[in-house]
């Protein structure tokens, strides 16, 4: 028996958003009497962290602390339209809508502050900690709380904003396929190291070294979650998963988490990932969608590493021990040792 | 934990932020760890009816007889819904963005086209009574020959009700990309490499299964607590299927126990809402784990044929791709995914001659739909396996080979969109650096800013 | 639909319960029966739980281990006398499942422990309404028990140190069903194999003895060459099937490999 | 079909519940006691989302007919953050970004608690084994294993309070 080691590379790009019918999302923002801001959406958090990242984007644009932002989602009676959470569109589309809404609300907030401070609104800045002051003169300022109170009870102003992001519909030209389906592209490269058991065909992924280009990481820890979880799913797709283990034969479809194979906590690979950032010109603070892409590059990188290890090119997913072993047997038949 | 290598695109990424770029604690983390986060199934209402679906046990068959009377005899069974109860039984999810035709019945009428297809819905006081009722519904089938292979399906007798086992894209039997002239280019190429790649369907397998609870509000409105990934998609389709004004429905959701694309379909809400309307009681329809695994849409199985014309110097000169996407019995989001796949071709490389035929094909299996990396994940497996084969054919380092072909700003993609914001060169460089692989100065100097331009590194 | 769940606390109570509901389904840890109950439309009207019968103890006497059928598998890990089974225990489900799943359940699910019990030549103690009998576990697995019978205990001699061999091939490292399970007792006398027992799981509907492999090993020098040659004979004993984990072809193809690994260790043939 | 009253000490308080035959502990918690923190992911024992402690041992609530555990002590995730203080496991999951969708989190934490009660200084391998019956589809497990180890290391001394 031998454990054959190999290394494989793959690089990919991934579109942010997918637009064949117009791809909008909206956001509404308003301040409470006490200077909290409510971002109202009908957007869905699947676990990727939308509620966190959107609050960060809103806080950044409003110039207030993250803690002062509340995300109110998702109720179609109150939340404005969102196309949905898919196509790596959430952070990009909703983030952009939130920035637009937050700018409008910020303008009102600064105007109220200017009135209270008897200065020109154009001279005001926010410190991100809950205060608004004259640029260069931190003492000449007012708290966001007081601005909100004044807006409500003195001036009769609503500190609010409306935002929408729309990628207009692109209809492909039937003859050539000319189209504009996406907003930007994120990128990834994986270098996989594997070990192949030459008697059983079992593949173990030893290590994935990943480079990810994400536009800008709104929250690096959450980007890291997507990267690690996505790369795990990549390993899972490469070696384990299917609802039809003998496709196109329909038999033996798994019905539970025992039969539906995915790597467990004892089957993990070492992972080393680096993020690089090339902000997207149309992304919120440059962010691109990365949630989907993270699963993609590990799959071919593993397939290529398996070939490197043992000379078996498996061209169908998942790469089961059986497929590898049949490949090894075929090599042995051609070239007996 | 997370490393950002700021030596790439240093100028472009410069900026000062307060909260953006900060690893803020997750807003939902404390709710998750204390068990207080409210998922859709955590709401409950008195008098809720439980819905159990009777499903096809055949791949393809005519329904000769459907007898629901035995189910009604089970104590606790309140009603059985069949297609006759559904106001607009035929639908397609992407209707809202102008995609047709309506190719899928909410509940099967005279035939079934895959194992697991919804036939009728048993509503009962308890999940146990609903399951018992569902088991007792009698369905008499006359089996028809099924088709399981995508290429076979292209030419076999159509089983769909729209005349072909593939989707028609504006008069073409596939989504096409035509860029340059691949046939002439193949003649000029030094090497030709052809290979077939394929995949089997993949399940999203979220830990929370798909489901909803629908509550009649007594004022003609219905609140749908759902774990859909797209509230308005679900609301609008549900209203269209049920023939009610959009504002009669209210969706509440937004907190989902994993989606990965599996909760973009609109399957449970219309029928549960119909049940709530016809009984004036709350109705719950949650997929069992087995239903989630086998009945909910998987990621499509795909089959690729890639033919490349390659020059001795390592440049790919032409790429021809034929792709079959196994949509299963109905279209759902597959037409869109197939177009997305076509637009993704030929991968992040600048290739002057590209020809893509992407077929969206119907077979008698569980309809496939969106999943993380829709249209792209399996394509990347095929494309990047192919890239590895070419690098080996040319005896080139796989990273250097990719750098030679990587797209740059200003290049024209095969779907005639100019590249901007490219960074493939840099992720290759970054991964090489991270793994300790030393690239030669020629490759280190490359940049996404353009061919022969100085790179984006500080 | 389920009408009653009964939890008798003595064998007498159990007999009474079964008299009232002869078609009752027995449940112990719940890992096998409850998924069926939860799915509904199961046709089971009475569940009789074995969890409080008092047949969950593990005891040792003169080198013989006696294990109650309702003992959770996790319980086995608490006894140093059973340390030789630690790799087996570790390979069955997860710690959470092992807190529930029982020895008896594993026996009738033809699980990995059942394979070991066959290799260990364990005896099952079987009771019915009136009497008590004992029978080899191997026979119980082959023929099942009669209506009204219940396996209350299994017992086996603790094997001599170093003689028990075990390997399980599965698709995941932990908590994964068997593709091939190999359990064996390989006693050596002066380097020669003396009366070995080898049982295989995952390669037929029920655990099987690999008698032809045993035959080729007995009275032979225990070395790699002998083991490899003998392992190939396992093909005669197995009736592999295809499931979501592996095809029949794959099971058959790797059965000799895993017999070698069980007997020789993972390092076998590394050269 | 006759129901019966089952008495269980639930998070320290004795509760009597009238249940239909074969009601699972999971249904008792969720439907009868409104303790929805214990999640239903499969009802088959295959996902671990409903892991709770029964008499101190991690078990799957979906596989337990409550009649068979009458008189037992059951602890659920709701019992951990008493007096508004997160349990060290909870704190470590928050700080270690060990949650994404959050659906598996309760089960993970209870499986970990079951481990730490008998093995307060577990190795990485021990932690991996303890959660090997719990499915997470989001994280790739690494952060969860790290969080449990961090909690074990920090138990007994207060963990850093995050802002």
Coordinates of C-alpha atoms in Angstrom, one line a residue, chain B residues 104-359:
Chain B
X104 CA -45.1 22.9 -14.0
X105 CA -48.3 21.9 -12.2
X106 CA -48.6 22.8 -8.5
X107 CA -50.4 19.4 -8.2
X108 CA -50.2 16.7 -10.9
X109 CA -53.2 16.4 -13.2
X110 CA -53.3 13.5 -15.6
X111 CA -49.6 12.5 -15.3
X112 CA -46.5 12.6 -13.3
X113 CA -43.0 13.2 -14.6
X114 CA -40.7 12.4 -11.7
X115 CA -40.6 10.3 -8.5
X116 CA -41.7 12.6 -5.7
X117 CA -43.9 14.9 -7.8
X118 CA -46.8 16.4 -5.7
X119 CA -50.1 14.8 -6.4
X120 CA -52.4 15.8 -3.6
X121 CA -52.1 17.3 -0.2
X122 CA -53.7 15.8 3.0
X123 CA -54.6 18.3 5.7
X124 CA -55.0 16.9 9.2
X125 CA -55.2 17.7 12.9
X126 CA -51.8 16.1 13.6
X127 CA -48.8 15.2 11.5
X128 CA -49.5 11.5 12.3
X129 CA -53.0 11.7 10.9
X130 CA -51.8 13.6 7.8
X131 CA -49.1 10.9 7.2
X132 CA -51.6 8.1 7.7
X133 CA -54.1 9.8 5.3
X134 CA -51.4 10.4 2.7
X135 CA -50.5 6.7 2.8
X136 CA -54.1 5.7 2.2
X137 CA -54.7 7.8 -0.9
X138 CA -55.0 5.5 -3.9
X139 CA -53.2 6.4 -7.1
X140 CA -53.4 4.1 -10.1
X141 CA -50.7 4.7 -12.6
X142 CA -50.1 3.6 -16.1
X143 CA -46.3 3.7 -16.5
X144 CA -44.7 5.5 -19.4
X145 CA -41.1 5.1 -20.5
X146 CA -38.8 7.5 -18.6
X147 CA -35.8 9.3 -19.9
X148 CA -32.8 9.8 -17.7
X149 CA -29.9 10.7 -20.0
X150 CA -29.6 14.3 -21.2
X151 CA -28.3 13.6 -24.6
X152 CA -30.9 10.8 -25.1
X153 CA -33.6 13.3 -24.0
X154 CA -32.7 15.7 -26.8
X155 CA -34.0 13.3 -29.4
X156 CA -36.4 11.2 -27.5
X157 CA -40.2 11.6 -27.6
X158 CA -41.1 14.8 -25.7
X159 CA -42.7 14.2 -22.3
X160 CA -43.2 17.8 -21.5
X161 CA -46.4 19.6 -22.4
X162 CA -44.5 22.2 -24.5
X163 CA -43.3 20.0 -27.3
X164 CA -39.6 19.4 -26.7
X165 CA -37.4 17.9 -24.0
X166 CA -35.2 21.0 -24.1
X167 CA -35.8 24.7 -23.6
X168 CA -36.1 27.0 -26.6
X169 CA -34.1 30.2 -26.3
X170 CA -35.6 32.7 -28.7
X171 CA -35.8 30.2 -31.6
X172 CA -32.7 28.3 -30.7
X173 CA -32.5 24.9 -29.0
X174 CA -29.8 26.2 -26.8
X175 CA -28.3 29.3 -25.3
X176 CA -25.5 30.3 -27.8
X177 CA -22.3 32.2 -27.5
X178 CA -20.6 33.0 -30.8
X179 CA -17.3 34.9 -30.6
X180 CA -14.6 34.7 -33.3
X181 CA -14.5 31.6 -35.5
X182 CA -13.6 28.4 -33.6
X183 CA -13.5 26.1 -36.6
X184 CA -11.0 28.1 -38.5
X185 CA -9.0 28.6 -35.3
X186 CA -8.9 24.8 -34.7
X187 CA -7.2 24.4 -38.1
X188 CA -4.5 26.9 -37.1
X189 CA -4.0 25.5 -33.6
X190 CA -0.8 23.5 -32.8
X191 CA -2.7 21.2 -30.4
X192 CA -6.3 20.1 -30.0
X193 CA -7.5 18.8 -26.7
X194 CA -11.0 17.4 -26.2
X195 CA -12.6 16.0 -23.1
X196 CA -16.0 15.2 -21.6
X197 CA -16.8 16.1 -18.0
X198 CA -19.9 15.5 -16.0
X199 CA -21.5 15.6 -12.6
X200 CA -24.4 14.1 -10.6
X201 CA -27.1 16.2 -8.8
X202 CA -26.1 17.7 -5.5
X203 CA -28.5 18.6 -2.6
X204 CA -28.2 21.9 -0.7
X205 CA -28.8 19.9 2.5
X206 CA -29.5 22.8 4.8
X207 CA -29.9 21.7 8.4
X208 CA -33.3 23.4 8.4
X209 CA -35.7 21.8 5.9
X210 CA -37.9 23.9 3.6
X211 CA -41.2 24.9 5.0
X212 CA -43.8 27.4 6.0
X213 CA -46.7 28.1 8.3
X214 CA -49.6 30.1 6.9
X215 CA -52.1 31.8 9.2
X216 CA -55.4 33.3 8.1
X217 CA -55.8 36.7 9.7
X218 CA -59.6 36.7 9.6
X219 CA -59.7 39.8 7.4
X220 CA -59.1 38.1 4.1
X221 CA -55.4 38.3 4.5
X222 CA -52.9 35.5 5.1
X223 CA -49.5 35.7 6.8
X224 CA -47.0 33.3 5.5
X225 CA -44.1 32.5 7.9
X226 CA -41.5 31.0 5.6
X227 CA -37.8 30.3 5.2
X228 CA -37.7 31.3 1.5
X229 CA -34.6 33.0 0.3
X230 CA -36.7 35.5 -1.7
X231 CA -39.9 36.8 0.0
X232 CA -41.3 38.7 -3.0
X233 CA -40.6 35.9 -5.4
X234 CA -42.6 33.7 -3.2
X235 CA -45.4 36.2 -2.5
X236 CA -45.9 37.1 -6.1
X237 CA -45.9 33.5 -7.4
X238 CA -48.2 32.4 -4.6
X239 CA -50.7 35.2 -5.4
X240 CA -50.5 34.3 -9.1
X241 CA -51.1 30.6 -8.5
X242 CA -54.0 31.3 -6.1
X243 CA -55.4 34.1 -8.2
X244 CA -55.6 36.4 -5.3
X245 CA -54.6 40.1 -5.0
X246 CA -51.0 40.4 -4.0
X247 CA -51.8 42.5 -1.0
X248 CA -53.9 39.6 0.5
X249 CA -50.6 37.9 1.3
X250 CA -47.9 38.9 3.8
X251 CA -44.6 37.1 4.0
X252 CA -42.5 37.1 7.2
X253 CA -39.1 35.5 7.2
X254 CA -35.5 36.6 6.8
X255 CA -34.0 34.2 9.2
X256 CA -33.1 30.9 7.5
X257 CA -31.3 27.8 8.6
X258 CA -29.2 27.5 5.6
X259 CA -30.3 28.1 2.0
X260 CA -27.5 27.6 -0.6
X261 CA -30.1 28.2 -3.3
X262 CA -32.4 25.4 -2.1
X263 CA -35.0 27.8 -0.8
X264 CA -35.5 29.9 -3.9
X265 CA -38.2 27.6 -5.3
X266 CA -41.8 28.3 -4.6
X267 CA -43.2 24.9 -3.7
X268 CA -44.5 24.8 -0.1
X269 CA -46.1 28.3 0.2
X270 CA -48.8 28.2 -2.6
X271 CA -50.3 24.8 -1.5
X272 CA -50.1 25.7 2.3
X273 CA -51.8 29.0 1.6
X274 CA -54.4 27.3 -0.5
X275 CA -55.1 25.0 2.4
X276 CA -55.4 27.9 4.9
X277 CA -57.8 29.6 2.5
X278 CA -60.0 26.6 2.0
X279 CA -60.1 25.6 5.7
X280 CA -59.7 29.0 7.4
X281 CA -57.2 27.5 9.7
X282 CA -53.4 27.8 10.0
X283 CA -51.6 25.3 7.9
X284 CA -48.0 24.0 8.2
X285 CA -46.1 22.4 5.4
X286 CA -42.6 21.4 6.3
X287 CA -40.4 19.0 4.2
X288 CA -39.3 15.9 6.0
X289 CA -35.6 15.4 5.8
X290 CA -36.1 12.6 3.3
X291 CA -38.2 15.0 1.2
X292 CA -35.5 17.7 1.5
X293 CA -32.9 15.1 0.3
X294 CA -34.8 13.7 -2.6
X295 CA -37.8 15.9 -3.6
X296 CA -36.4 19.4 -3.2
X297 CA -34.6 20.7 -6.2
X298 CA -30.9 19.7 -6.3
X299 CA -28.1 21.3 -8.2
X300 CA -28.4 20.1 -11.7
X301 CA -26.3 17.3 -13.1
X302 CA -24.3 18.8 -16.0
X303 CA -22.4 17.3 -18.9
X304 CA -19.7 19.2 -20.8
X305 CA -17.8 18.6 -23.9
X306 CA -14.8 21.0 -24.2
X307 CA -12.6 21.2 -27.3
X308 CA -9.6 23.5 -27.2
X309 CA -7.3 24.7 -29.8
X310 CA -3.9 25.6 -28.3
X311 CA -0.8 27.3 -29.6
X312 CA 2.7 26.0 -28.8
X313 CA 3.5 29.2 -26.8
X314 CA 0.8 28.3 -24.3
X315 CA -2.0 30.6 -25.5
X316 CA -5.5 29.1 -25.9
X317 CA -6.7 30.1 -29.3
X318 CA -10.1 28.6 -29.5
X319 CA -12.6 26.9 -27.1
X320 CA -15.8 25.1 -28.1
X321 CA -18.1 24.0 -25.4
X322 CA -21.3 22.0 -25.5
X323 CA -23.1 21.9 -22.3
X324 CA -26.2 19.9 -21.2
X325 CA -27.9 21.0 -18.0
X326 CA -30.1 18.3 -16.6
X327 CA -33.1 20.4 -15.6
X328 CA -35.1 17.4 -14.5
X329 CA -38.8 17.3 -15.1
X330 CA -39.6 21.0 -15.0
X331 CA -37.8 24.2 -15.8
X332 CA -37.8 26.1 -12.4
X333 CA -34.6 28.2 -12.5
X334 CA -32.7 26.1 -15.0
X335 CA -33.1 28.2 -18.0
X336 CA -31.5 31.1 -16.1
X337 CA -28.7 28.9 -14.8
X338 CA -28.0 27.6 -18.3
X339 CA -27.6 31.2 -19.5
X340 CA -25.5 32.0 -16.5
X341 CA -23.3 29.1 -17.4
X342 CA -23.0 30.3 -21.0
X343 CA -22.0 33.8 -19.9
X344 CA -19.3 32.3 -17.7
X345 CA -17.6 30.7 -20.7
X346 CA -14.8 30.3 -21.5
X347 CA -13.7 30.9 -17.9
X348 CA -11.5 33.8 -16.7
X349 CA -9.3 33.6 -19.7
X350 CA -9.0 35.7 -22.8
X351 CA -9.6 33.4 -25.8
X352 CA -10.2 35.0 -29.2
X353 CA -12.5 32.3 -30.6
X354 CA -15.3 30.9 -28.4
X355 CA -18.3 28.8 -29.3
X356 CA -20.9 27.7 -26.7
X357 CA -24.0 25.7 -27.1
X358 CA -25.7 25.4 -23.7
X359 CA -28.7 23.1 -23.6

